[in-house]
Amino acid sequence: MADARPFHWEFKPEPVAREVFRVEGGRRLSGSVSVGGAKNAALKLMAAATLTGERCRFTNVPEIEDVRVLTEVLRDIGVTVDHPERNVYEIASGDVDWLFVPLEAAAKMRASFILLGPLLTRFGRVIISNPGGDRIGRRPVNLHVDAMRALGAEIDYRNGYYFAKAPGRLRGGAINFPQITVMGTENAMLAAVLADGHTTIEPAAREPEVDDLIEFLRKMGAQVERTAPNRIEIEGRRRLRGADHSVVPDRIEAGTFIAAAGATHGKITLTGATCDHLGSFLDVMASMGVSVSCGADTIEVDATNADLEDLACCDIETQPYPGLATDLQPPTCVLLTQARGSSRVHEAVFEDRLEWLVELRRMGADVEIEDQHHAVINGPSPLHGADVEIGDLRAGASLILAALVADGVTHIRGAHHVHRGYEKIDAKFLELGARIERLSEGT
Ligand code: EPU
């Protein structure tokens, strides 16, 4: 057992400013709103920038708390992160003098673990905190660690930290995941692009954010290709160069607004959004009776003709892409409370992601939670204002949706969770005619 003293300081989480959303329900949404870049792409792209000493420039980066936290983590280890204008970030990783990602980073944002692959492959070593689980499930990182080992890394786990070393360069290899993992695929890819030789990743996640990362890596000079729907192949390079990239639109933010328009029987236009990555979700919308029209970079949603009786119930099951995204399960559930009949919900990706339905029930929803993965929603139920608590960001955004539908005033505590992943969500709902404000807790 190595000396553990350096890691035994007392970890004191920073106090989070407690905010509450106050929402007055009962208004149909109408108007136009813009969709930002995808959180789950932006974070990985920023991590990829550490693969080169040259400058990388990202546009359409969402101004969200998780991007701010990753910026802080990168700066702490010696990376230069400039923020010349809104939604634009420039990253130069010439000097990285501190190959250590501390518990503070992991505690604030699980996705900080995406730095394992790029730092290990470029600098040959890194010490990184185990992010542990969160409110939506256990969320282990064993598959990321196994992938690094398959590329020749030596990794020990002590005192909550992974001590990772690459003797010489990492070497290409066959990475066979026992199940699909999004960040596991991305971490493996980020390590393999600078490894010596050929890597195959199977089954590789198919999420659009993974393909956005592939596109960026190719601009950096990496030889990486999706050679089959579930397979990514990489020929490692010695060096990568800087590149520019615009972050892919956020399909989860778009889906959240589509569900909001449906639930309030509104009519809205989303700009900067694409239907391309929303296939399974749009199938659910179509079977429920929410009309969605897709343009080149706009989406129109019209639910004004559907009175309560017209929304149809629908059984849903979340799956890795191209299935229905687990991140869209919560907003879809809000819509299901307004549909006629019983809808079965199967959350197949995370084990605790139905917990938030307890809060939805406090607003009058008729929900039976059968077990960790299954629930039944009976509708339509008139929702009413209540005092509810947010546990994670997608649930938080969805409680706002429920509050928009509800009769009366809802107070939603824990607003900081929502700021992690949605840029100016309250301002966007205000633009669409909602009555929403942000208050400090206790006011
Ligand atoms: N898993 C393991 N071991 C691992 C990795 C994953 O057992 O080493 C399990 C997970 O516990 C889970 C399943 O595999 O049951 C799939 O998890 P995955 O690794 O695909 O999830 P992730 O990469 O950690 C990303 C998004 C999530 C999104 C999921 C699924 C980021 C930063 N996060 O998480 O986004 O729900 O993919 O699409 O990309 C969110 O944005 O709110 C969010 C939670």
Coordinates of C-alpha atoms and ligand atoms in Angstrom, one line a residue:
M1 CA 0.0 0.0 0.0
A2 CA 1.6 3.3 -1.0
D3 CA 1.7 6.3 1.2
A4 CA -1.8 7.8 1.1
R5 CA -1.1 11.0 3.1
P6 CA -1.2 13.5 0.2
F7 CA -4.8 12.6 -0.5
H8 CA -6.0 12.7 3.0
W9 CA -7.0 16.3 3.3
E10 CA -10.5 17.1 4.5
F11 CA -12.7 17.5 1.5
K12 CA -15.1 20.4 2.1
P13 CA -17.7 20.8 -0.7
E14 CA -18.2 24.4 -1.7
P15 CA -21.5 25.9 -0.5
V16 CA -23.9 26.0 -3.5
A17 CA -26.1 29.1 -3.9
R18 CA -29.5 27.6 -3.2
E19 CA -32.1 28.9 -5.6
V20 CA -35.7 28.1 -6.2
F21 CA -37.7 28.4 -9.4
R22 CA -41.2 29.9 -8.8
V23 CA -43.5 29.0 -11.6
E24 CA -47.1 30.0 -12.2
G25 CA -48.7 27.4 -14.3
G26 CA -51.6 27.3 -16.8
R27 CA -50.2 29.2 -19.8
R28 CA -49.7 27.7 -23.3
L29 CA -46.2 28.2 -24.6
S30 CA -45.9 30.2 -27.8
G31 CA -43.1 31.9 -29.8
S32 CA -39.6 31.0 -30.7
V33 CA -36.5 30.0 -28.8
S34 CA -33.0 29.0 -29.7
V35 CA -31.4 25.7 -28.8
G36 CA -27.7 25.7 -27.7
G37 CA -24.8 23.3 -28.2
A38 CA -25.0 19.9 -26.6
K39 CA -23.5 19.7 -23.0
N40 CA -22.6 16.1 -23.6
A41 CA -20.6 16.9 -26.7
A42 CA -19.0 20.2 -25.4
L43 CA -17.4 18.6 -22.4
K44 CA -15.7 15.8 -24.4
L45 CA -14.5 18.2 -27.1
M46 CA -12.9 20.4 -24.4
A47 CA -11.2 17.3 -23.0
A48 CA -10.0 16.3 -26.5
A49 CA -8.3 19.7 -26.8
T50 CA -5.8 18.5 -24.2
L51 CA -4.5 16.0 -26.8
T52 CA -2.4 18.7 -28.5
G53 CA -0.3 21.7 -27.5
E54 CA -1.9 23.7 -30.3
R55 CA -4.9 26.0 -29.8
C56 CA -8.4 24.6 -30.3
R57 CA -11.4 26.9 -30.8
F58 CA -15.0 25.9 -30.0
T59 CA -18.2 27.8 -30.9
N60 CA -21.8 27.1 -29.9
V61 CA -20.6 26.0 -26.5
P62 CA -23.4 26.2 -24.0
E63 CA -22.9 28.6 -21.1
I64 CA -23.7 26.1 -18.4
E65 CA -22.3 25.2 -15.0
D66 CA -20.7 22.0 -16.2
V67 CA -18.7 23.9 -18.8
R68 CA -17.6 26.4 -16.2
V69 CA -16.5 23.6 -13.9
L70 CA -14.5 21.8 -16.6
T71 CA -12.9 25.2 -17.5
E72 CA -11.9 25.5 -13.8
V73 CA -10.5 22.0 -13.7
L74 CA -8.5 22.5 -16.9
R75 CA -7.1 25.8 -15.7
D76 CA -6.1 24.2 -12.4
I77 CA -3.9 21.6 -14.1
G78 CA -2.2 24.3 -16.2
V79 CA -4.3 24.4 -19.4
T80 CA -5.0 27.9 -20.9
V81 CA -8.8 28.3 -21.4
D82 CA -9.9 31.6 -23.0
H83 CA -13.4 32.7 -23.2
P84 CA -13.3 35.5 -25.8
E85 CA -17.0 35.8 -26.2
R86 CA -20.3 34.2 -25.2
N87 CA -20.4 30.5 -26.4
V88 CA -16.8 30.6 -27.6
Y89 CA -14.0 28.8 -25.9
E90 CA -10.3 28.6 -26.9
I91 CA -8.1 26.0 -25.3
A92 CA -4.3 25.7 -25.4
S93 CA -2.7 22.8 -23.6
G94 CA 1.0 23.4 -24.2
D95 CA 1.9 23.2 -20.5
V96 CA 0.1 20.8 -18.3
D97 CA 2.0 20.8 -15.1
W98 CA -0.3 19.1 -12.7
L99 CA -1.5 15.7 -13.9
F100 CA -4.0 15.4 -11.1
V101 CA -7.8 15.6 -11.2
P102 CA -9.0 16.0 -7.6
L103 CA -12.0 14.9 -5.8
E104 CA -13.4 18.4 -5.8
A105 CA -13.6 18.2 -9.6
A106 CA -15.3 14.8 -9.5
A107 CA -17.7 15.8 -6.8
K108 CA -18.9 18.8 -8.8
M109 CA -19.1 17.0 -12.1
R110 CA -18.9 13.2 -12.9
A111 CA -17.8 14.0 -16.5
S112 CA -14.4 15.2 -15.2
F113 CA -13.5 11.5 -15.6
I114 CA -13.3 12.1 -19.4
L115 CA -9.8 13.6 -18.7
L116 CA -8.4 10.1 -18.0
G117 CA -7.9 9.0 -21.6
P118 CA -6.4 12.2 -23.1
L119 CA -4.1 13.0 -20.2
L120 CA -2.9 9.5 -19.9
T121 CA -2.2 9.0 -23.6
R122 CA -0.5 12.3 -24.1
F123 CA 1.5 12.7 -20.9
G124 CA 1.9 9.0 -19.9
R125 CA 0.4 9.4 -16.4
V126 CA -2.5 10.9 -14.4
I127 CA -4.0 10.6 -11.0
I128 CA -7.8 11.0 -11.2
S129 CA -10.5 10.9 -8.6
N130 CA -13.2 8.2 -8.8
P131 CA -16.4 10.2 -9.5
G132 CA -18.6 7.6 -7.7
G133 CA -22.4 7.5 -8.2
D134 CA -25.1 10.1 -8.3
R135 CA -28.8 10.5 -8.0
I136 CA -29.6 8.6 -11.2
G137 CA -27.6 5.5 -10.3
R138 CA -24.4 3.8 -9.2
R139 CA -22.5 4.9 -12.3
P140 CA -19.3 3.0 -12.0
V141 CA -16.2 3.7 -14.2
N142 CA -14.9 0.1 -14.4
L143 CA -15.4 0.0 -18.1
H144 CA -13.3 3.2 -18.7
V145 CA -10.5 1.6 -16.6
D146 CA -10.7 -1.7 -18.4
A147 CA -10.5 0.1 -21.7
M148 CA -7.3 1.9 -20.7
R149 CA -5.8 -1.4 -19.5
A150 CA -6.6 -3.0 -22.8
L151 CA -4.4 -0.3 -24.3
G152 CA -1.5 -1.2 -22.0
A153 CA -2.1 1.2 -19.1
E154 CA -1.2 0.2 -15.6
I155 CA -3.8 1.4 -13.2
D156 CA -4.0 1.1 -9.4
Y157 CA -6.9 2.2 -7.2
R158 CA -6.1 3.7 -3.8
N159 CA -7.9 6.0 -1.5
G160 CA -10.6 6.9 -4.0
Y161 CA -8.1 7.7 -6.8
Y162 CA -7.0 5.9 -9.9
F163 CA -3.2 6.1 -10.4
A164 CA -2.7 5.5 -14.1
K165 CA 0.6 5.1 -16.0
A166 CA 1.4 4.3 -19.6
P167 CA 4.8 2.6 -19.8
G168 CA 6.1 4.3 -22.9
R169 CA 3.2 5.0 -25.3
L170 CA -0.2 3.3 -24.9
R171 CA -0.5 0.6 -27.6
G172 CA -3.5 0.0 -29.8
G173 CA -5.7 -3.0 -28.9
A174 CA -9.2 -4.6 -29.0
I175 CA -11.6 -3.0 -26.6
N176 CA -14.7 -5.1 -26.2
F177 CA -17.2 -3.5 -23.8
P178 CA -19.7 -5.9 -22.1
Q179 CA -22.3 -3.3 -22.5
I180 CA -22.7 0.0 -24.4
T181 CA -21.2 3.0 -22.6
V182 CA -21.1 6.6 -24.0
M183 CA -18.3 8.1 -22.0
G184 CA -16.5 4.8 -21.9
T185 CA -16.4 4.8 -25.7
E186 CA -15.3 8.4 -25.7
N187 CA -12.5 7.9 -23.2
A188 CA -11.2 4.9 -25.1
M189 CA -11.3 6.8 -28.3
L190 CA -9.5 9.8 -26.8
A191 CA -6.7 7.5 -25.5
A192 CA -6.4 5.4 -28.7
V193 CA -5.9 8.4 -31.1
L194 CA -2.3 8.9 -29.7
A195 CA -1.6 5.2 -29.0
D196 CA 0.8 3.1 -31.0
G197 CA -1.1 1.0 -33.5
H198 CA -4.6 0.0 -34.3
T199 CA -7.6 0.0 -31.9
T200 CA -11.1 -1.4 -32.3
I201 CA -13.9 -0.4 -30.0
E202 CA -16.9 -2.7 -29.9
P203 CA -19.7 -2.3 -29.2
A204 CA -19.2 1.5 -29.6
A205 CA -21.9 3.9 -28.4
R206 CA -23.7 5.5 -31.3
E207 CA -24.9 8.8 -29.7
P208 CA -24.6 11.8 -32.0
E209 CA -22.2 13.4 -29.4
V210 CA -19.8 10.5 -30.0
D211 CA -19.9 11.2 -33.7
D212 CA -19.4 15.0 -33.1
L213 CA -16.2 14.0 -31.1
I214 CA -15.0 11.8 -34.0
E215 CA -15.5 14.7 -36.4
F216 CA -13.4 17.0 -34.2
L217 CA -10.7 14.4 -33.7
R218 CA -10.4 14.0 -37.5
K219 CA -10.0 17.7 -37.9
M220 CA -7.1 17.4 -35.4
G221 CA -5.5 14.9 -37.7
A222 CA -6.6 11.7 -35.9
Q223 CA -7.3 8.6 -37.9
V224 CA -10.6 7.5 -36.5
E225 CA -13.6 6.1 -38.2
R226 CA -17.0 4.4 -37.4
T227 CA -16.5 1.4 -39.6
A228 CA -19.8 -0.3 -38.6
P229 CA -22.8 1.1 -36.6
N230 CA -21.4 -0.4 -33.4
R231 CA -17.7 -0.3 -34.2
I232 CA -15.1 2.4 -34.2
E233 CA -11.6 1.9 -35.5
I234 CA -8.5 4.0 -34.8
E235 CA -5.0 4.1 -36.1
G236 CA -2.9 6.0 -33.5
R237 CA -0.9 9.0 -34.5
R238 CA 2.2 10.5 -32.8
R239 CA 0.9 14.0 -32.8
L240 CA -2.4 15.9 -33.3
R241 CA -2.9 19.5 -34.3
G242 CA -5.3 22.3 -33.1
A243 CA -8.7 22.6 -34.8
D244 CA -11.9 24.6 -34.8
H245 CA -15.3 23.1 -34.2
S246 CA -18.9 24.1 -33.6
V247 CA -20.7 22.0 -31.0
V248 CA -23.6 19.8 -32.3
P249 CA -27.1 21.1 -31.3
D250 CA -28.4 19.8 -28.0
R251 CA -31.0 17.1 -28.9
I252 CA -32.0 16.8 -25.2
E253 CA -32.7 20.5 -24.8
A254 CA -34.7 20.4 -28.0
G255 CA -36.7 17.4 -26.8
T256 CA -37.3 19.1 -23.5
F257 CA -38.9 22.1 -25.3
I258 CA -40.9 19.9 -27.6
A259 CA -42.4 18.1 -24.6
A260 CA -43.1 21.4 -22.9
A261 CA -45.0 22.7 -26.0
G262 CA -46.9 19.4 -26.1
A263 CA -47.8 19.4 -22.4
T264 CA -49.0 23.1 -22.4
H265 CA -50.8 22.6 -25.7
G266 CA -48.6 25.3 -27.1
K267 CA -47.1 26.2 -30.5
I268 CA -43.4 27.0 -30.6
T269 CA -40.5 27.2 -33.0
L270 CA -37.0 26.0 -32.0
T271 CA -34.1 27.5 -33.9
G272 CA -30.5 26.1 -34.1
A273 CA -32.0 22.6 -33.7
T274 CA -32.2 19.5 -35.8
C275 CA -34.6 16.6 -35.9
D276 CA -31.9 14.4 -37.2
H277 CA -30.9 13.0 -33.8
L278 CA -34.4 12.9 -32.3
G279 CA -35.9 9.9 -34.2
S280 CA -37.2 7.7 -31.4
F281 CA -38.4 10.6 -29.4
L282 CA -40.3 12.0 -32.4
D283 CA -41.9 8.6 -32.9
V284 CA -43.3 8.9 -29.3
M285 CA -44.5 12.4 -30.0
A286 CA -46.2 11.3 -33.2
S287 CA -48.0 8.4 -31.5
M288 CA -49.2 10.7 -28.7
G289 CA -50.5 13.3 -31.2
V290 CA -48.0 16.1 -30.9
S291 CA -47.3 17.6 -34.3
V292 CA -43.6 18.3 -35.0
S293 CA -42.3 19.7 -38.4
C294 CA -38.7 19.6 -39.1
G295 CA -36.8 22.2 -41.1
A296 CA -33.0 22.4 -41.9
D297 CA -32.2 24.0 -38.6
T298 CA -35.6 24.7 -37.1
I299 CA -38.2 22.5 -35.4
E300 CA -41.9 23.6 -35.2
V301 CA -44.2 22.1 -32.6
D302 CA -47.9 22.5 -32.6
A303 CA -50.1 21.0 -29.9
T304 CA -52.8 23.7 -30.0
N305 CA -55.4 21.4 -31.6
A306 CA -54.9 18.7 -29.0
D307 CA -57.2 19.2 -26.1
L308 CA -56.5 17.0 -23.0
E309 CA -58.5 14.1 -24.4
D310 CA -56.5 14.0 -27.6
L311 CA -53.1 13.2 -26.3
A312 CA -52.8 9.4 -26.5
C313 CA -51.0 7.3 -24.0
C314 CA -47.8 5.5 -25.1
D315 CA -45.5 2.8 -23.6
I316 CA -41.9 4.0 -23.6
E317 CA -38.5 2.3 -23.1
T318 CA -35.2 4.1 -22.8
Q319 CA -32.2 2.6 -24.7
P320 CA -28.8 3.6 -25.9
Y321 CA -29.0 5.6 -29.2
P322 CA -30.8 5.3 -31.6
G323 CA -33.3 4.2 -29.0
L324 CA -35.2 6.7 -26.8
A325 CA -32.7 8.7 -24.8
T326 CA -32.8 8.2 -21.0
D327 CA -32.2 12.0 -20.7
L328 CA -35.6 12.5 -22.4
Q329 CA -37.5 10.0 -20.1
P330 CA -38.3 12.7 -17.5
P331 CA -39.8 15.3 -19.9
T332 CA -41.7 12.5 -21.8
C333 CA -43.2 11.3 -18.4
V334 CA -44.6 14.8 -17.8
L335 CA -46.3 14.7 -21.2
L336 CA -47.7 11.2 -20.4
T337 CA -49.4 12.6 -17.3
Q338 CA -51.5 14.6 -19.7
A339 CA -52.3 11.6 -22.0
R340 CA -55.5 9.5 -21.9
G341 CA -54.9 6.0 -20.5
S342 CA -52.1 4.1 -18.9
S343 CA -48.5 4.4 -20.2
R344 CA -45.8 2.0 -19.1
V345 CA -42.4 3.5 -18.6
H346 CA -39.3 1.2 -18.7
E347 CA -36.1 3.0 -17.8
A348 CA -33.5 0.5 -19.0
V349 CA -30.3 2.6 -18.8
F350 CA -30.0 3.9 -15.2
E351 CA -31.3 2.2 -12.0
D352 CA -32.4 5.2 -10.0
R353 CA -33.8 7.5 -12.8
L354 CA -37.4 6.9 -11.9
E355 CA -37.0 8.3 -8.4
W356 CA -37.9 11.8 -9.4
L357 CA -41.5 10.5 -10.2
V358 CA -42.1 10.8 -6.4
E359 CA -41.8 14.6 -6.8
L360 CA -44.1 14.5 -9.9
R361 CA -46.7 12.6 -7.8
R362 CA -46.6 15.5 -5.3
M363 CA -48.0 17.6 -8.0
G364 CA -51.0 15.4 -8.6
A365 CA -49.6 12.9 -11.2
D366 CA -51.1 9.4 -11.0
V367 CA -47.9 7.4 -11.0
E368 CA -47.2 3.9 -9.8
I369 CA -43.5 3.1 -9.4
E370 CA -43.3 -0.7 -9.7
D371 CA -39.5 -1.1 -9.2
Q372 CA -36.3 0.7 -10.1
H373 CA -36.8 0.3 -13.8
H374 CA -40.6 0.3 -14.3
A375 CA -43.5 2.7 -13.7
V376 CA -47.0 3.3 -14.9
I377 CA -48.5 6.7 -15.5
N378 CA -52.3 7.0 -15.7
G379 CA -53.7 10.1 -17.3
P380 CA -54.8 12.6 -17.9
S381 CA -54.3 14.1 -14.4
P382 CA -54.8 17.7 -13.6
L383 CA -51.5 18.8 -12.0
H384 CA -51.4 21.3 -9.2
G385 CA -48.8 23.6 -7.7
A386 CA -46.6 22.1 -4.9
D387 CA -43.3 22.5 -3.2
V388 CA -40.9 20.1 -4.9
E389 CA -37.1 19.3 -4.8
I390 CA -34.8 18.7 -7.8
G391 CA -32.5 15.7 -7.6
D392 CA -30.7 15.8 -11.0
L393 CA -30.7 18.1 -13.9
R394 CA -33.1 16.3 -16.3
A395 CA -35.6 15.7 -13.6
G396 CA -35.2 19.4 -12.7
A397 CA -36.1 20.7 -16.1
S398 CA -39.0 18.3 -16.2
L399 CA -40.4 19.6 -12.9
I400 CA -40.4 23.0 -14.6
L401 CA -42.5 21.5 -17.4
A402 CA -44.9 20.0 -14.9
A403 CA -45.2 23.3 -13.1
L404 CA -46.0 25.0 -16.4
V405 CA -49.0 22.6 -16.8
A406 CA -50.0 22.8 -13.2
D407 CA -52.8 24.9 -11.7
G408 CA -51.4 27.4 -9.3
V409 CA -47.8 28.1 -8.1
T410 CA -45.0 25.6 -7.8
H411 CA -41.7 26.2 -5.9
I412 CA -38.9 24.0 -7.3
R413 CA -35.9 23.8 -5.0
G414 CA -32.4 22.9 -6.1
A415 CA -32.3 25.0 -9.2
H416 CA -28.5 24.7 -9.4
H417 CA -28.9 21.2 -10.8
V418 CA -30.7 22.6 -13.8
H419 CA -28.0 25.3 -14.5
R420 CA -25.5 22.4 -14.8
G421 CA -27.0 21.5 -18.2
Y422 CA -29.4 24.1 -19.5
E423 CA -28.3 27.6 -20.6
K424 CA -30.7 30.3 -19.3
I425 CA -33.6 27.9 -19.1
D426 CA -35.8 30.4 -17.1
A427 CA -35.1 33.2 -19.6
K428 CA -36.0 30.8 -22.5
F429 CA -39.3 29.8 -20.9
L430 CA -40.0 33.5 -20.2
E431 CA -39.6 34.2 -23.9
L432 CA -42.2 31.5 -24.6
G433 CA -44.7 33.3 -22.4
A434 CA -44.2 31.2 -19.2
R435 CA -44.4 32.8 -15.8
I436 CA -41.1 31.7 -14.1
E437 CA -38.7 33.4 -11.8
R438 CA -35.6 32.5 -9.9
L439 CA -35.5 33.3 -6.2
S440 CA -32.9 32.8 -3.6
E441 CA -34.0 30.1 -1.2
G442 CA -35.7 31.6 1.8
T443 CA -37.1 34.7 0.0
Ligands
EPU1 N1 -21.7 1.7 -16.8 C1 -20.9 0.8 -16.1 N2 -19.6 0.9 -16.0 C2 -18.9 2.0 -16.6 C3 -19.7 2.9 -17.4 C4 -21.0 2.8 -17.4 O1 -21.5 -0.1 -15.5 O2 -17.7 2.0 -16.5 C5 -23.1 1.6 -16.9 C6 -23.9 2.8 -16.2 O3 -24.0 2.6 -14.8 C7 -25.2 2.8 -16.9 C8 -24.8 2.3 -18.4 O4 -23.5 1.7 -18.2 O5 -26.1 1.9 -16.4 C9 -24.7 3.4 -19.4 O6 -23.9 4.4 -18.9 P1 -23.0 5.3 -19.9 O7 -21.6 5.0 -19.6 O8 -23.5 5.2 -21.3 O9 -23.4 6.8 -19.4 P2 -22.4 8.0 -19.2 O10 -21.4 8.0 -20.4 O11 -21.8 8.1 -17.9 C10 -23.7 9.8 -20.7 C11 -24.3 11.1 -20.4 C12 -25.5 11.0 -19.6 C13 -26.5 10.1 -20.4 C14 -25.8 8.7 -20.6 C15 -26.7 7.8 -21.5 C16 -22.3 12.5 -20.4 C17 -21.5 13.5 -19.6 N3 -23.3 12.0 -19.7 O12 -23.4 9.2 -19.4 O13 -26.1 12.3 -19.5 O14 -27.7 9.9 -19.6 O15 -24.6 8.9 -21.3 O16 -27.0 8.4 -22.7 O17 -22.2 12.4 -21.6 C18 -27.2 14.1 -18.5 O18 -26.8 14.8 -19.4 O19 -28.1 14.4 -17.7 C19 -26.7 12.7 -18.3 C20 -26.9 12.0 -17.2

